[in-house]
Short mmCIF file of C-alpha atoms in Angstrom, two decimals:
data_model
loop_
_atom_site.label_atom_id
_atom_site.label_comp_id
_atom_site.label_asym_id
_atom_site.label_seq_id
_atom_site.Cartn_x
_atom_site.Cartn_y
_atom_site.Cartn_z
CA GLY G 1 0.41 -13.09 6.32
CA ASN G 2 -1.80 -10.16 6.92
CA ALA G 3 -0.19 -8.51 3.84
CA ASP G 4 -1.76 -11.61 2.29
CA PHE G 5 -5.09 -11.25 3.79
CA LEU G 6 -5.45 -7.48 3.09
CA THR G 7 -4.39 -7.78 -0.92
CA ASP G 8 -6.72 -10.01 -1.15
CA MET G 9 -9.23 -7.97 -0.11
CA VAL G 10 -8.00 -5.22 -1.76
CA LYS G 11 -8.31 -7.53 -5.34
CA GLU G 12 -11.52 -8.89 -4.25
CA LEU G 13 -12.87 -5.07 -4.36
CA LEU G 14 -11.51 -3.90 -7.45
CA PHE G 15 -12.32 -7.12 -9.44
CA GLY G 16 -13.87 -9.72 -7.59
CA LEU G 17 -17.40 -7.25 -7.27
CA GLY G 18 -20.62 -9.91 -8.73
CA ASP G 19 -19.44 -12.88 -8.99
CA GLY G 20 -20.66 -15.86 -8.99
CA ILE G 21 -24.38 -13.24 -8.77
CA LYS G 22 -25.51 -13.97 -13.01
CA GLU G 23 -28.28 -11.55 -12.79
CA ARG G 24 -26.50 -8.32 -12.89
CA LYS G 25 -25.70 -6.38 -15.79
CA LYS G 26 -21.83 -6.15 -17.06
CA ALA G 27 -22.68 -2.72 -17.15
CA GLU G 28 -23.44 -2.58 -13.41
CA ARG G 29 -20.93 -4.40 -12.19
CA ARG G 30 -18.38 -2.58 -14.53
CA LYS G 31 -19.22 0.45 -13.15
CA LYS G 32 -18.68 -0.28 -9.32
CA GLN G 33 -16.03 -1.65 -10.38
CA GLU G 34 -14.36 1.42 -11.77
CA ALA G 35 -15.98 3.14 -8.77
CA ALA G 36 -13.69 0.61 -6.47
CA GLN G 37 -10.69 1.69 -8.38
CA SER G 38 -10.90 5.18 -7.90
CA HIS G 39 -11.69 5.01 -4.35
CA CYS G 40 -8.60 2.93 -4.00
CA GLY G 41 -6.31 4.84 -6.21
CA ASN G 42 -7.43 7.83 -4.09
CA LEU G 43 -6.43 6.35 -1.44
CA VAL G 44 -3.15 5.32 -2.63
CA SER G 45 -2.00 8.88 -3.57
CA SER G 46 -3.21 10.23 0.39
CA LEU G 47 -0.82 7.52 1.39
CA ILE G 48 1.68 9.27 -0.87
CA GLU G 49 0.83 12.37 0.24
CA GLN G 50 1.13 10.92 3.86
CA LEU G 51 4.41 9.49 3.02
CA LEU G 52 6.26 12.83 1.56
CA GLY G 53 4.69 15.15 4.13
CA PHE G 54 6.55 13.07 6.86
CA GLU G 55 9.83 12.51 5.38
CA GLU G 56 9.49 16.94 5.19
CA ILE G 57 9.07 16.70 9.31
CA ARG G 58 11.49 13.93 9.88
CA LYS G 59 13.86 15.42 12.98
CA HIS G 60 15.79 11.69 12.48
CA ALA G 61 15.99 11.58 16.86
CA ASP G 62 14.13 8.45 17.07
CA LYS G 63 15.23 5.86 13.99
CA THR G 64 13.31 2.82 15.43
CA LYS G 65 9.43 4.89 15.57
CA GLU G 66 10.45 6.98 12.34
CA GLY G 67 11.39 3.71 11.10
CA GLN G 68 8.45 1.79 12.02
CA GLN G 69 6.00 3.99 10.23
CA LEU G 70 8.18 4.68 6.95
CA VAL G 71 8.20 0.44 6.87
CA ALA G 72 4.23 0.63 7.46
CA MET G 73 3.78 3.43 5.03
CA ILE G 74 5.29 1.60 2.49
CA SER G 75 3.92 -1.89 3.58
CA THR G 76 0.37 -0.69 2.95
CA LEU G 77 1.27 0.50 -0.96
CA GLY G 78 2.44 -2.60 -1.01
CA VAL G 79 -0.66 -4.46 -0.28
CA PHE G 80 -2.29 -1.76 -3.48
CA ALA G 81 0.74 -2.49 -5.99
CA GLN G 82 0.15 -6.65 -5.68
CA ALA G 83 -3.62 -6.30 -5.89
CA SER G 84 -3.65 -3.84 -8.66
CA PRO G 85 0.18 -2.40 -10.01
CA LEU G 86 -1.86 0.89 -12.17
CA LEU G 87 -2.39 2.17 -9.20
CA ILE G 88 1.03 2.67 -8.37
CA GLN G 89 2.41 3.27 -11.60
CA ASN G 90 2.23 6.96 -11.49
CA HIS G 91 3.84 7.33 -8.10
CA LEU G 92 6.68 4.60 -8.99
CA ASP G 93 9.49 7.56 -9.00
CA THR G 94 8.32 8.43 -5.15
CA LEU G 95 9.08 5.09 -4.08
CA LEU G 96 12.17 4.63 -6.15
CA PRO G 97 14.45 6.40 -3.48
CA TYR G 98 13.75 3.99 -1.13
CA LEU G 99 15.85 0.92 -3.05
CA LYS G 100 18.87 3.50 -1.53
CA ALA G 101 18.99 1.78 1.67
CA ASP G 102 19.93 5.34 3.60
CA ASN G 103 17.55 6.35 5.24
CA GLY G 104 18.24 6.54 8.98
CA VAL G 105 16.41 3.85 10.13
CA SER G 106 17.70 0.36 11.11
CA LYS G 107 19.27 -2.12 9.09
CA GLU G 108 16.21 -4.30 9.44
CA GLN G 109 14.13 -2.12 8.67
CA GLU G 110 16.00 -1.05 5.38
CA SER G 111 16.11 -4.04 4.88
CA ALA G 112 11.69 -4.23 4.98
CA MET G 113 11.41 -1.13 2.83
CA VAL G 114 14.06 -2.56 0.12
CA ILE G 115 11.66 -5.88 -0.12
CA VAL G 116 8.66 -4.07 -0.34
CA VAL G 117 9.47 -1.87 -3.31
CA SER G 118 11.08 -4.68 -5.03
CA LYS G 119 8.51 -6.04 -4.96
CA ILE G 120 6.39 -3.57 -6.63
CA VAL G 121 8.59 -2.65 -8.99
CA SER G 122 8.39 -6.28 -10.23
CA ARG G 123 4.58 -5.21 -9.88
CA VAL G 124 5.20 -2.24 -12.19
CA ALA G 125 7.62 -2.61 -14.57
CA PRO G 126 5.74 -4.52 -17.38
CA THR G 127 3.01 -1.70 -17.14
CA LEU G 128 5.89 1.02 -17.55
CA THR G 129 5.73 2.97 -20.93
CA THR G 130 8.59 3.17 -23.02
CA SER G 131 9.85 6.81 -21.81
CA ASP G 132 8.91 5.21 -18.06
CA VAL G 133 11.04 2.48 -18.33
CA LYS G 134 13.77 4.08 -20.63
CA ARG G 135 14.08 6.80 -17.82
CA VAL G 136 14.42 4.21 -14.76
CA THR G 137 16.81 1.61 -16.60
CA GLU G 138 19.17 4.32 -17.60
CA GLY G 139 18.83 5.73 -14.07
CA SER G 140 20.32 4.68 -10.76
CA VAL G 141 17.75 2.12 -10.04
CA CYS G 142 19.60 -0.62 -11.75
CA ALA G 143 22.42 -0.26 -9.97
CA ASP G 144 20.76 0.14 -6.36
CA LEU G 145 19.22 -3.30 -6.93
CA VAL G 146 22.67 -4.96 -7.68
CA SER G 147 24.00 -2.68 -4.42
CA ILE G 148 21.10 -4.16 -2.44
CA THR G 149 22.18 -7.82 -2.84
CA TYR G 150 25.79 -6.93 -1.73
CA ASN G 151 25.29 -4.74 1.23
CA LEU G 152 21.97 -5.84 2.93
CA GLY G 153 20.75 -9.19 4.41
CA SER G 154 20.34 -12.06 2.51
CA SER G 155 16.24 -11.92 3.05
CA THR G 156 16.41 -8.79 0.34
CA VAL G 157 18.93 -10.34 -2.28
CA SER G 158 15.43 -12.83 -4.14
CA ALA G 159 12.85 -9.42 -4.68
CA ALA G 160 15.49 -7.52 -5.38
CA VAL G 161 16.81 -9.65 -8.40
CA GLU G 162 13.39 -10.10 -9.09
CA ALA G 163 12.92 -6.22 -9.91
CA LEU G 164 15.55 -5.65 -11.71
CA ALA G 165 14.97 -9.26 -13.42
CA LYS G 166 11.41 -8.09 -14.56
CA LEU G 167 12.99 -4.41 -15.44
CA ALA G 168 15.48 -5.76 -17.53
CA SER G 169 13.12 -8.12 -19.67
CA HIS G 170 10.57 -4.96 -20.92
CA ARG G 171 10.54 -4.19 -23.98
CA ASP G 172 11.95 -1.00 -24.39
CA ALA G 173 14.30 -1.56 -21.01
CA GLY G 174 18.31 0.14 -21.43
CA GLU G 175 20.69 -2.04 -22.41
CA GLY G 176 22.25 -1.36 -18.60
CA SER G 177 19.62 -3.21 -16.76
CA SER G 178 20.48 -6.09 -19.15
CA GLU G 179 23.88 -6.49 -18.02
CA LYS G 180 23.84 -5.27 -14.84
CA LEU G 181 21.41 -8.35 -14.40
CA MET G 182 23.80 -11.17 -15.98
CA GLY G 183 26.58 -9.50 -14.35
CA LEU G 184 25.37 -9.69 -11.50
CA VAL G 185 24.18 -13.23 -11.20
CA ASN G 186 27.46 -14.50 -13.10
CA ALA G 187 29.72 -13.02 -9.92
CA PHE G 188 27.17 -15.11 -7.71
CA TYR G 189 27.77 -18.01 -9.76
CA ARG G 190 31.23 -17.52 -9.18
CA TYR G 191 31.41 -17.28 -5.49
CA LEU G 192 30.02 -20.42 -5.62
CA TYR G 193 31.50 -22.59 -7.72
CA LYS G 194 34.81 -21.37 -5.93
CA ALA G 195 32.72 -22.41 -2.38
CA LYS G 196 32.13 -25.66 -3.73
CA GLY G 197 35.68 -27.27 -2.38
CA THR G 198 36.14 -25.31 0.56
CA ALA G 199 34.56 -27.62 2.88
CA ASP G 200 32.94 -31.24 3.39
CA ASP G 201 31.03 -29.72 6.41
CA PHE G 202 28.99 -26.29 5.05
CA SER G 203 28.17 -26.09 9.11
CA ALA G 204 31.70 -25.62 9.73
CA VAL G 205 32.95 -23.11 7.75
CA LYS G 206 32.54 -19.06 8.53
CA ALA G 207 29.86 -17.23 9.05
CA ASN G 208 30.44 -15.13 6.95
CA VAL G 209 30.98 -17.49 3.97
CA ARG G 210 27.70 -19.65 4.67
CA ASN G 211 25.99 -16.12 5.03
CA ASN G 212 27.33 -15.34 0.92
CA VAL G 213 26.76 -18.45 0.28
CA HIS G 214 23.26 -18.04 0.99
CA ARG G 215 22.65 -14.71 -0.46
CA ALA G 216 24.32 -16.32 -3.80
CA LEU G 217 21.27 -19.06 -3.89
CA SER G 218 18.90 -16.60 -3.60
CA ALA G 219 20.29 -14.86 -6.38
CA GLN G 220 20.22 -17.95 -8.76
#
């Protein structure tokens, strides 16, 4: 989609300068890439400032319009994270609260923001320092990711579980992240096992059961 196209553009800007042009000196290419990295870093910082400024003046009067603006800003930050997670690393704390999905917008918009921020966490997690990953995994983030899998639509489950797995797999992660991941996987496995023999025709089961099965399969 459009996000993939923009991500490819940013990647090309950051890492593709000079590709295929043999006569250019490596030092020149490196200088241009460093300039591009600095420029993108400034753009990310500006977006973060815009996001913080928007939160300060929100009046929660028009949930739809405000939700659209939040989704747009966070999705743009997601593009930079996918292209180069180091651009977002120092701003992760600003985005993590959106995983609580209590931003006063529609459920669809909450889900959209949760998916983007979960994907940002997945990209940034491997780059986190020892102190950062311990702070993140020993805080509420892992519990927020687990809550997402139960309380939002099945479309959010895969991104949330992947983010939790990336945090848990970090060599310096707190034990709580692994415990929450295994607890979540076991819970969904037990649900699938119980649902296995409930009906011969899956299309005939209740909608909430179908949704829960889909949610469980997304987590596996």
